[in-house]
Short mmCIF file of C-alpha atoms and ligand atoms in Angstrom, two decimals:
data_model
loop_
_atom_site.label_atom_id
_atom_site.label_comp_id
_atom_site.label_asym_id
_atom_site.label_seq_id
_atom_site.Cartn_x
_atom_site.Cartn_y
_atom_site.Cartn_z
CA UNK A 232 -27.03 51.25 25.46
CA UNK A 233 -24.88 50.62 22.41
CA UNK A 234 -24.82 53.36 19.80
CA UNK A 235 -24.67 52.90 16.06
CA UNK A 236 -23.07 56.16 14.97
CA UNK A 237 -22.72 57.23 11.36
CA UNK A 238 -21.24 60.42 9.98
CA UNK A 239 -22.55 62.57 7.13
CA UNK A 240 -20.06 64.76 5.27
CA UNK A 241 -19.96 66.92 2.16
CA UNK A 242 -18.17 65.00 -0.59
CA UNK A 243 -15.01 67.10 -0.74
CA UNK A 244 -12.41 65.37 -2.94
CA UNK A 245 -10.23 64.38 0.03
CA UNK A 246 -13.23 62.80 1.72
CA UNK A 247 -14.28 60.89 -1.38
CA UNK A 248 -10.73 59.61 -1.77
CA UNK A 249 -10.39 58.73 1.90
CA UNK A 250 -13.58 56.72 2.27
CA UNK A 251 -12.70 54.23 -0.45
CA UNK A 252 -15.31 51.87 -1.91
CA UNK A 253 -18.87 53.04 -1.38
CA UNK A 254 -22.37 52.08 -2.35
CA UNK A 255 -25.04 54.36 -3.69
CA UNK A 256 -27.76 54.93 -1.09
CA UNK A 257 -30.03 57.35 -2.92
CA UNK A 258 -30.23 60.04 -5.53
CA UNK A 259 -31.89 63.11 -4.16
CA UNK A 260 -33.44 65.98 -6.07
CA UNK A 261 -33.19 69.02 -3.89
CA UNK A 262 -32.74 72.78 -4.04
CA UNK A 263 -29.08 72.02 -4.73
CA UNK A 264 -29.88 70.07 -7.87
CA UNK A 265 -29.48 66.31 -8.09
CA UNK A 266 -27.04 64.92 -5.53
CA UNK A 267 -26.10 61.35 -4.68
CA UNK A 268 -25.84 59.97 -1.18
CA UNK A 269 -23.10 57.35 -0.86
CA UNK A 270 -22.06 55.12 2.02
CA UNK A 271 -18.76 53.53 2.96
CA UNK A 272 -16.42 53.00 5.88
CA UNK A 273 -13.44 54.84 7.28
CA UNK A 274 -11.54 53.23 10.16
CA UNK A 275 -14.56 51.03 10.76
CA UNK A 276 -16.99 53.96 11.07
CA UNK A 277 -19.91 54.28 8.69
CA UNK A 278 -19.64 57.40 6.55
CA UNK A 279 -22.28 58.90 4.32
CA UNK A 280 -21.16 61.59 1.97
CA UNK A 281 -22.98 63.79 -0.46
CA UNK A 282 -21.54 63.17 -3.89
CA UNK A 283 -22.03 66.44 -5.73
CA UNK A 284 -18.97 67.61 -7.67
CA UNK A 285 -20.80 70.77 -8.76
CA UNK A 286 -20.90 71.78 -5.08
CA UNK A 287 -17.75 70.37 -3.50
CA UNK A 288 -15.12 69.78 -6.17
CA UNK A 289 -13.25 73.02 -5.69
CA UNK A 290 -9.53 73.46 -5.26
CA UNK A 291 -7.90 74.95 -2.17
CA UNK A 292 -10.18 75.50 0.77
CA UNK A 293 -13.62 74.01 1.56
CA UNK A 294 -15.13 77.41 2.25
CA UNK A 295 -13.47 80.05 0.11
CA UNK A 296 -11.50 80.69 -3.05
CA UNK A 297 -7.83 81.55 -3.32
CA UNK A 298 -8.59 85.20 -2.62
CA UNK A 299 -10.17 84.31 0.74
CA UNK A 300 -13.63 85.11 -0.66
CA UNK A 301 -16.40 82.83 0.60
CA UNK A 302 -18.00 80.90 -2.27
CA UNK A 303 -21.20 82.64 -3.39
CA UNK A 304 -23.22 79.43 -3.10
CA UNK A 305 -22.11 78.42 0.40
CA UNK A 306 -25.72 78.63 1.61
CA UNK A 307 -26.62 75.94 -0.93
CA UNK A 308 -23.47 73.86 -0.37
CA UNK A 309 -24.06 73.63 3.37
CA UNK A 310 -27.83 74.01 3.30
CA UNK A 311 -28.05 70.73 1.43
CA UNK A 312 -25.83 69.11 4.06
CA UNK A 313 -28.51 70.03 6.61
CA UNK A 314 -31.28 68.88 4.31
CA UNK A 315 -29.78 65.45 3.71
CA UNK A 316 -28.98 65.18 7.43
CA UNK A 317 -32.62 65.69 8.31
CA UNK A 318 -33.63 63.14 5.66
CA UNK A 319 -31.59 60.49 7.45
CA UNK A 320 -34.35 60.50 10.08
CA UNK A 321 -36.95 60.25 7.33
CA UNK A 322 -36.06 57.12 5.42
CA UNK A 323 -33.69 58.38 2.74
CA UNK A 324 -31.61 55.27 3.45
CA UNK A 325 -34.00 52.33 3.16
CA UNK A 326 -31.61 50.21 5.27
CA UNK A 327 -30.90 52.54 8.17
CA UNK A 328 -32.81 55.28 9.97
CA UNK A 329 -31.29 57.64 12.52
CA UNK A 330 -33.05 58.28 15.83
CA UNK A 331 -30.91 61.29 16.72
CA UNK A 332 -29.17 63.85 14.59
CA UNK A 333 -26.08 65.56 15.98
CA UNK A 334 -25.12 68.64 13.94
CA UNK A 335 -21.86 70.54 14.27
CA UNK A 336 -21.35 74.27 13.77
CA UNK A 337 -23.13 76.55 11.31
CA UNK A 338 -22.39 74.29 8.37
CA UNK A 339 -24.85 71.69 9.63
CA UNK A 340 -27.14 74.01 11.61
CA UNK A 341 -30.03 74.03 9.13
CA UNK A 342 -30.54 70.30 9.75
CA UNK A 343 -32.23 71.22 13.04
CA UNK A 344 -34.52 73.71 11.30
CA UNK A 345 -35.52 71.19 8.63
CA UNK A 346 -36.32 68.68 11.37
CA UNK A 347 -38.47 71.25 13.15
CA UNK A 348 -40.26 72.04 9.88
CA UNK A 349 -40.85 68.36 9.19
CA UNK A 350 -42.13 67.48 12.65
CA UNK A 351 -43.90 70.75 13.31
CA UNK A 352 -42.29 70.73 16.73
CA UNK A 353 -39.71 73.01 18.23
CA UNK A 354 -37.95 70.38 20.27
CA UNK A 355 -36.38 67.97 17.87
CA UNK A 356 -34.38 64.78 18.22
CA UNK A 357 -31.26 66.72 17.56
CA UNK A 358 -28.14 67.94 19.29
CA UNK A 359 -26.25 70.94 18.03
CA UNK A 360 -22.64 71.57 19.00
CA UNK A 361 -21.07 75.01 18.82
CA UNK A 362 -17.36 74.73 18.10
CA UNK A 363 -16.92 78.45 17.63
CA UNK A 364 -19.71 80.99 18.07
CA UNK A 365 -17.79 83.54 16.01
CA UNK A 366 -18.64 81.72 12.76
CA UNK A 367 -22.38 82.10 12.32
CA UNK A 368 -23.18 81.19 8.71
CA UNK A 369 -25.16 84.35 7.87
CA UNK A 370 -26.89 84.73 4.52
CA UNK A 371 -29.43 87.04 2.96
CA UNK A 372 -33.08 86.40 3.93
CA UNK A 373 -33.85 86.24 0.20
CA UNK A 374 -32.50 82.71 0.31
CA UNK A 375 -35.34 81.33 2.50
CA UNK A 376 -37.08 80.08 -0.60
CA UNK A 377 -33.92 78.82 -2.27
CA UNK A 378 -33.26 76.69 0.80
CA UNK A 379 -36.79 75.31 1.06
CA UNK A 380 -37.20 76.91 4.46
CA UNK A 381 -40.84 77.67 5.33
CA UNK A 382 -41.33 81.44 5.43
CA UNK A 383 -42.62 81.36 9.01
CA UNK A 384 -39.21 80.19 10.21
CA UNK A 385 -37.81 83.60 9.30
CA UNK A 386 -38.50 85.00 12.73
CA UNK A 387 -36.77 85.80 15.96
CA UNK A 388 -38.32 82.46 17.00
CA UNK A 389 -36.47 80.74 14.18
CA UNK A 390 -33.53 81.22 11.85
CA UNK A 391 -33.59 85.03 11.73
CA UNK A 392 -30.61 86.75 13.30
CA UNK A 393 -30.16 90.51 13.11
CA UNK A 394 -31.80 90.71 9.69
CA UNK A 395 -30.18 87.66 8.16
CA UNK A 396 -30.61 83.90 8.06
CA UNK A 397 -28.08 82.39 10.46
CA UNK A 398 -27.40 78.68 10.11
CA UNK A 399 -25.82 78.78 13.57
CA UNK A 400 -28.94 80.32 15.08
CA UNK A 401 -31.02 77.61 13.39
CA UNK A 402 -29.01 75.00 15.26
CA UNK A 403 -29.14 76.83 18.58
CA UNK A 404 -32.85 77.54 18.33
CA UNK A 405 -34.22 74.28 16.99
CA UNK A 406 -31.95 71.62 18.47
CA UNK A 407 -33.30 69.52 21.30
CA UNK A 408 -30.06 70.11 23.15
CA UNK A 409 -27.17 72.49 22.47
CA UNK A 410 -23.63 71.86 23.59
CA UNK A 411 -20.35 73.64 23.25
CA UNK A 412 -16.85 72.27 23.53
CA UNK A 413 -15.83 73.26 27.06
CA UNK A 414 -17.67 74.09 30.30
CA UNK A 415 -15.94 77.47 30.69
CA UNK A 416 -16.75 78.59 27.13
CA UNK A 417 -20.38 77.61 27.81
CA UNK A 418 -20.43 80.00 30.77
CA UNK A 419 -18.59 82.72 28.86
CA UNK A 420 -21.00 82.79 25.93
CA UNK A 421 -23.94 83.05 28.30
CA UNK A 422 -22.47 85.62 30.64
CA UNK A 423 -20.05 87.81 28.67
CA UNK A 424 -19.64 89.65 25.38
CA UNK A 425 -18.22 86.44 23.94
CA UNK A 426 -21.90 85.48 23.46
CA UNK A 427 -21.93 87.87 20.47
CA UNK A 428 -25.64 88.59 20.84
CA UNK A 429 -26.65 84.99 21.60
CA UNK A 430 -26.40 85.42 25.39
CA UNK A 431 -30.16 85.65 25.96
CA UNK A 432 -31.08 82.64 23.87
CA UNK A 433 -28.28 80.54 25.33
CA UNK A 434 -29.09 81.61 28.91
CA UNK A 435 -32.66 80.54 28.33
CA UNK A 436 -31.54 77.15 27.02
CA UNK A 437 -29.13 76.74 29.92
CA UNK A 438 -31.91 77.56 32.39
CA UNK A 439 -33.94 74.65 31.01
CA UNK A 440 -30.87 72.39 31.05
CA UNK A 441 -30.78 72.26 27.29
CA UNK A 442 -27.37 73.86 26.88
CA UNK A 443 -24.15 72.56 28.40
CA UNK A 444 -20.39 72.44 27.87
CA UNK A 445 -18.61 69.15 27.21
CA UNK A 446 -14.85 69.24 26.86
CA UNK A 447 -13.45 67.94 23.59
CA UNK A 448 -11.10 64.98 23.72
CA UNK A 449 -7.74 64.65 22.04
CA UNK A 450 -7.25 61.96 19.41
CA UNK A 451 -4.57 59.97 21.17
CA UNK A 452 -4.00 57.83 18.09
CA UNK A 453 -2.70 61.00 16.43
CA UNK A 454 -1.13 62.83 19.35
CA UNK A 455 1.01 60.43 21.34
CA UNK A 456 4.78 60.95 21.70
CA UNK A 457 5.21 57.23 22.40
CA UNK A 458 4.05 56.21 18.94
CA UNK A 459 4.10 59.38 16.81
CA UNK A 460 5.73 58.50 13.47
CA UNK A 461 6.16 62.13 12.48
CA UNK A 462 8.76 62.87 15.17
CA UNK A 463 12.43 61.94 15.22
CA UNK A 464 12.48 59.97 18.47
CA UNK A 465 9.56 58.63 20.47
CA UNK A 466 9.49 59.25 24.19
CA UNK A 467 7.37 59.00 27.30
CA UNK A 468 7.15 60.64 30.72
CA UNK A 469 9.95 58.46 32.10
CA UNK A 470 12.21 59.05 29.15
CA UNK A 471 12.22 62.80 28.65
CA UNK A 472 15.84 62.72 27.47
CA UNK A 473 14.45 61.53 24.16
CA UNK A 474 12.33 64.66 23.95
CA UNK A 475 15.60 66.57 23.96
CA UNK A 476 16.75 64.61 20.91
CA UNK A 477 13.72 65.97 19.08
CA UNK A 478 14.64 69.45 20.20
CA UNK A 479 18.23 69.13 18.98
CA UNK A 480 17.15 67.68 15.67
CA UNK A 481 14.61 70.42 15.15
CA UNK A 482 17.00 73.20 16.12
CA UNK A 483 19.48 71.84 13.62
CA UNK A 484 16.93 71.45 10.81
CA UNK A 485 15.40 74.88 11.44
CA UNK A 486 18.80 76.58 11.70
CA UNK A 487 18.31 77.59 15.27
CA UNK A 488 21.27 77.47 17.61
CA UNK A 489 21.54 73.84 18.74
CA UNK A 490 21.46 74.18 22.49
CA UNK A 491 19.26 72.25 24.94
CA UNK A 492 19.56 74.98 27.56
CA UNK A 493 17.85 77.65 25.48
CA UNK A 494 14.10 77.48 26.10
CA UNK A 495 12.26 76.98 22.82
CA UNK A 496 8.86 78.68 22.59
CA UNK A 497 6.50 77.42 19.89
CA UNK A 498 3.29 78.58 18.24
CA UNK A 499 1.16 76.29 16.05
CA UNK A 500 -1.92 78.17 15.04
CA UNK A 501 -4.29 79.65 12.55
CA UNK A 502 -3.23 83.26 12.20
CA UNK A 503 -6.43 85.07 13.12
CA UNK A 504 -7.33 87.81 15.59
CA UNK A 505 -8.92 85.25 17.94
CA UNK A 506 -5.56 83.60 18.57
CA UNK A 507 -4.02 86.76 20.12
CA UNK A 508 -0.70 86.38 18.32
CA UNK A 509 -0.35 90.14 17.99
CA UNK A 510 0.42 90.10 21.71
CA UNK A 511 3.27 87.65 21.07
CA UNK A 512 4.61 89.77 18.22
CA UNK A 513 4.51 92.79 20.49
CA UNK A 514 6.63 90.95 23.07
CA UNK A 515 9.00 89.05 20.80
CA UNK A 516 12.05 91.18 21.64
CA UNK A 517 11.17 90.76 25.30
CA UNK A 518 11.15 86.98 24.92
CA UNK A 519 14.24 86.77 22.74
CA UNK A 520 16.20 89.06 25.06
CA UNK A 521 15.97 86.24 27.59
CA UNK A 522 18.04 84.22 25.15
CA UNK A 523 14.97 82.12 24.35
CA UNK A 524 14.18 80.72 20.90
CA UNK A 525 10.92 81.10 19.01
CA UNK A 526 9.29 79.08 16.26
CA UNK A 527 5.97 79.87 14.60
CA UNK A 528 3.98 77.59 12.30
CA UNK A 529 0.82 79.21 11.06
CA UNK A 530 -1.38 80.21 8.20
CA UNK A 531 -4.14 82.73 7.76
CA UNK A 532 -4.13 86.50 8.01
CA UNK A 533 -1.59 87.80 5.46
CA UNK A 534 -1.13 91.03 7.43
CA UNK A 535 -0.03 89.16 10.55
CA UNK A 536 2.28 86.97 8.44
CA UNK A 537 3.80 90.09 6.96
CA UNK A 538 4.33 91.63 10.40
CA UNK A 539 6.12 88.55 11.73
CA UNK A 540 8.26 88.41 8.59
CA UNK A 541 9.12 92.09 8.91
CA UNK A 542 10.15 91.51 12.51
CA UNK A 543 12.57 88.81 11.44
CA UNK A 544 13.91 90.84 8.54
CA UNK A 545 14.51 93.80 10.79
CA UNK A 546 16.12 91.82 13.65
CA UNK A 547 17.98 89.22 11.62
CA UNK A 548 21.40 90.00 13.04
CA UNK A 549 20.33 90.73 16.57
CA UNK A 550 18.49 87.43 16.99
CA UNK A 551 20.39 85.15 14.64
CA UNK A 552 19.69 81.49 15.41
CA UNK A 553 16.86 82.40 17.77
CA UNK A 554 13.78 82.74 15.60
CA UNK A 555 12.25 80.89 12.70
CA UNK A 556 8.89 81.19 10.95
CA UNK A 557 7.01 78.68 8.83
CA UNK A 558 3.85 79.61 6.96
CA UNK A 559 1.28 77.18 5.65
CA UNK A 560 -0.50 74.12 6.99
CA UNK A 561 2.00 71.36 7.73
CA UNK A 562 0.96 68.52 10.01
CA UNK A 563 4.34 66.85 10.08
CA UNK A 564 6.01 70.01 11.23
CA UNK A 565 3.25 70.64 13.79
CA UNK A 566 4.16 67.31 15.42
CA UNK A 567 7.86 68.04 15.27
CA UNK A 568 7.43 71.42 16.92
CA UNK A 569 5.16 69.91 19.55
CA UNK A 570 7.89 67.38 20.39
CA UNK A 571 10.77 69.86 20.21
CA UNK A 572 9.43 72.92 22.03
CA UNK A 573 9.70 73.57 25.76
CA UNK A 574 6.73 75.95 25.89
CA UNK A 575 3.73 76.24 23.58
CA UNK A 576 2.17 79.71 23.49
CA UNK A 577 -1.63 79.87 23.20
CA UNK A 578 -2.59 83.47 23.99
CA UNK A 579 -6.10 83.27 22.50
CA UNK A 580 -8.54 86.10 23.16
CA UNK A 581 -11.19 83.41 23.31
CA UNK A 582 -10.88 79.68 22.81
CA UNK A 583 -13.95 77.42 22.71
CA UNK A 584 -11.78 74.40 23.57
CA UNK A 585 -8.39 74.38 21.87
CA UNK A 586 -6.51 71.25 20.92
CA UNK A 587 -2.93 72.45 20.80
CA UNK A 588 -2.60 72.99 24.53
CA UNK A 589 -3.87 69.45 25.20
CA UNK A 590 -1.42 68.01 22.68
CA UNK A 591 1.34 70.12 24.24
CA UNK A 592 0.59 68.66 27.66
CA UNK A 593 0.81 65.16 26.20
CA UNK A 594 4.17 66.00 24.65
CA UNK A 595 5.70 67.41 27.82
CA UNK A 596 5.64 70.89 26.30
CA UNK A 597 4.37 73.30 28.91
CA UNK A 598 1.47 75.39 27.62
CA UNK A 599 1.48 79.11 28.34
CA UNK A 600 -2.12 80.20 27.81
CA UNK A 601 -4.60 83.01 28.32
CA UNK A 602 -7.27 82.20 30.91
CA UNK A 603 -10.22 81.69 28.61
CA UNK A 604 -12.62 78.93 27.54
CA UNK A 605 -11.16 75.46 27.18
CA UNK A 606 -7.68 76.75 28.01
CA UNK A 607 -8.95 77.40 31.54
CA UNK A 608 -10.45 73.92 31.69
CA UNK A 609 -7.28 72.09 30.64
CA UNK A 610 -4.24 73.97 31.97
CA UNK A 611 -3.53 74.41 35.69
CA UNK A 612 -1.38 77.43 36.45
CA UNK A 613 1.97 76.94 38.15
CA UNK A 614 1.30 78.90 41.32
CA UNK A 615 2.98 78.20 44.65
CA UNK A 616 -0.27 76.60 45.88
CA UNK A 617 -0.68 74.44 42.78
CA UNK A 618 2.93 73.30 42.98
CA UNK A 619 2.30 72.23 46.57
CA UNK A 620 -1.00 70.58 45.65
CA UNK A 621 0.71 68.74 42.81
CA UNK A 622 -1.80 70.03 40.25
CA UNK A 623 0.23 72.57 38.23
CA UNK A 624 0.69 71.73 34.54
CA UNK A 625 1.45 75.00 32.72
CA UNK A 626 1.35 78.79 32.82
CA UNK A 627 -1.75 80.95 32.69
CA UNK A 628 -2.07 84.72 32.24
CA UNK A 629 -5.25 86.48 33.16
CA UNK A 630 -4.99 89.94 31.56
CA UNK A 631 -4.95 90.05 27.80
CA UNK A 632 -2.38 92.83 27.92
CA UNK A 633 1.32 93.26 27.25
CA UNK A 634 1.94 93.34 31.01
CA UNK A 635 -0.19 90.26 31.65
CA UNK A 636 1.62 88.26 28.99
CA UNK A 637 5.12 89.43 29.87
CA UNK A 638 4.57 88.84 33.58
CA UNK A 639 3.79 85.20 32.86
CA UNK A 640 6.76 84.88 30.51
CA UNK A 641 8.92 86.17 33.38
CA UNK A 642 7.40 83.58 35.69
CA UNK A 643 7.93 80.76 33.19
CA UNK A 644 11.55 81.79 32.69
CA UNK A 645 12.03 81.78 36.44
CA UNK A 646 10.71 78.20 36.62
CA UNK A 647 12.93 77.16 33.67
CA UNK A 648 15.91 77.55 36.02
CA UNK A 649 14.46 74.88 38.29
CA UNK A 650 14.84 71.85 36.05
CA UNK A 651 13.51 69.42 38.64
CA UNK A 652 10.25 71.33 38.95
CA UNK A 653 10.07 71.71 35.18
CA UNK A 654 10.36 67.97 34.73
CA UNK A 655 7.66 67.40 37.34
CA UNK A 656 5.34 69.76 35.46
CA UNK A 657 6.08 67.97 32.19
CA UNK A 658 5.40 64.56 33.66
CA UNK A 659 2.16 65.67 35.28
CA UNK A 660 0.93 67.17 32.00
CA UNK A 661 1.77 63.97 30.17
CA UNK A 662 -0.39 61.98 32.58
CA UNK A 663 -3.54 64.06 32.03
CA UNK A 664 -6.47 62.13 30.62
CA UNK A 665 -7.90 63.89 27.58
CA UNK A 666 -9.35 60.80 25.98
CA UNK A 667 -12.73 60.99 24.24
CA UNK A 668 -14.19 58.34 26.56
CA UNK A 669 -15.25 60.86 29.21
CA UNK A 670 -16.87 63.21 26.68
CA UNK A 671 -18.53 60.35 24.81
CA UNK A 672 -20.33 59.24 27.97
CA UNK A 673 -21.70 62.75 28.46
CA UNK A 674 -22.98 62.92 24.88
CA UNK A 675 -24.58 59.53 25.27
CA UNK A 676 -26.48 60.77 28.30
CA UNK A 677 -27.89 63.64 26.26
CA UNK A 678 -29.01 61.30 23.47
CA UNK A 679 -30.74 59.05 25.99
CA UNK A 680 -32.55 61.98 27.59
CA UNK A 681 -33.76 63.19 24.20
CA UNK A 682 -35.08 59.76 23.28
CA UNK A 683 -37.10 59.43 26.47
P1 ADP B 903 -8.81 76.02 15.92
O1 ADP B 903 -9.75 74.87 15.73
O2 ADP B 903 -9.45 77.27 16.43
O3 ADP B 903 -7.94 76.28 14.74
P2 ADP B 903 -7.55 74.22 17.84
O4 ADP B 903 -6.43 74.40 18.80
O5 ADP B 903 -8.84 73.70 18.40
O6 ADP B 903 -7.78 75.60 17.09
O7 ADP B 903 -7.12 73.19 16.71
C1 ADP B 903 -6.12 73.50 15.79
C2 ADP B 903 -5.52 72.21 15.24
O8 ADP B 903 -4.93 72.50 13.98
C3 ADP B 903 -4.42 71.64 16.11
O9 ADP B 903 -4.45 70.25 16.03
C4 ADP B 903 -3.14 72.21 15.49
O10 ADP B 903 -2.03 71.37 15.68
C5 ADP B 903 -3.53 72.27 14.03
N1 ADP B 903 -2.89 73.38 13.29
C6 ADP B 903 -3.14 74.70 13.39
N2 ADP B 903 -2.38 75.39 12.53
C7 ADP B 903 -1.64 74.48 11.85
C8 ADP B 903 -0.65 74.57 10.82
N3 ADP B 903 -0.30 75.73 10.29
N4 ADP B 903 -0.11 73.42 10.36
C9 ADP B 903 -0.47 72.23 10.90
N5 ADP B 903 -1.38 72.07 11.86
C10 ADP B 903 -1.96 73.19 12.35
#
């Protein structure tokens, strides 16, 4: 079966600019005021966006102001995304009607509730994907009316979640099928505290085969060391010497000691508790005392930023030329670090899928990860058995403790001495298939089942 997929997005300025010429599909009067639905193409894919400057034309971040405060009308801004999404199955575009709606994360979760309200059925032609259960889109129940949600949906059998409306719960409860972005995370949020109170509901859905984990793919048009225009020198698995050129160039530019023999550890991450970077900070002296180098690129929690900065200020002399920090979101630098580093640290407390470790594998940068979620599904630990079996691709620690982390750093440093093995691990990682094709086939199966 061939699929005609179209994407609906809020009309953030960058999206409006990126889509280019569009046509007006409809003007819609809704609880969010009058909004326009426009349609255009991006990379050959049909894109609808909601043109509503009063909702989306805000500087900085899509979700919050410069003080990190969520916008007070986020329920409206994302509620209307769900509303318009549901309307795409109900003729809002006279030229195209969707058979299936696939909503992602809390931002789009209400779409599934609106569909349920419109059809009067609980099982809807919708799929809901959880990218991170920790972000639940919770708002005061007083907003039921403001969002045109029928009062009876405010129930444990509906959008209610511990005394609030949860957009995420709406998606989980009303979608015909729920997915999350890796098989291990799917098990974890059913069976452990990572379910954050949703364990029961998700277990029930899993029991009826209406909840499953499908691993995300990696956009290989963006993350490919053979063609990446953001890095100094392109390379492939047979030409790893060119990776070293990237390392040298980066060391020079970042004022690290230029030396191919010093292992360079990298972090590219949002700075939030989930990512476990406090455990790295706690072991930085341990790592640097090996003579290793460390680069961090991140943005987020100002307290964590401050702590890393303080570390550098305090140890400037001791670790001169060994550590460098970059704050902010910088894609070009993310690619350069990915190409330059020898090890990428991903010590997440939980990780629904994770993209950086997959990119690292593609770039011959060995991931050192905590055994959780998608990290478990994508990185094979370098144990004696896995070396023999020819499956090892990185380093995995199992206890989210100082000892757990340091033990694996020790093990990685031990392997660093064996350059032949290291190269084998790099090459194997670079050959892993993380293309979207596999995942796409699994999603297609779900759509077909729902349409039966
Ligand atoms: P999450 O979605 O939880 O942030 P992922 O690993 O799934 O984590 O995806 C993060 C993506 O964002 C990766 O592609 C990574 O390279 C990129 N990224 C994270 N922080 C930065 C940053 N400061 N600058 C540039 N890119 C970043």
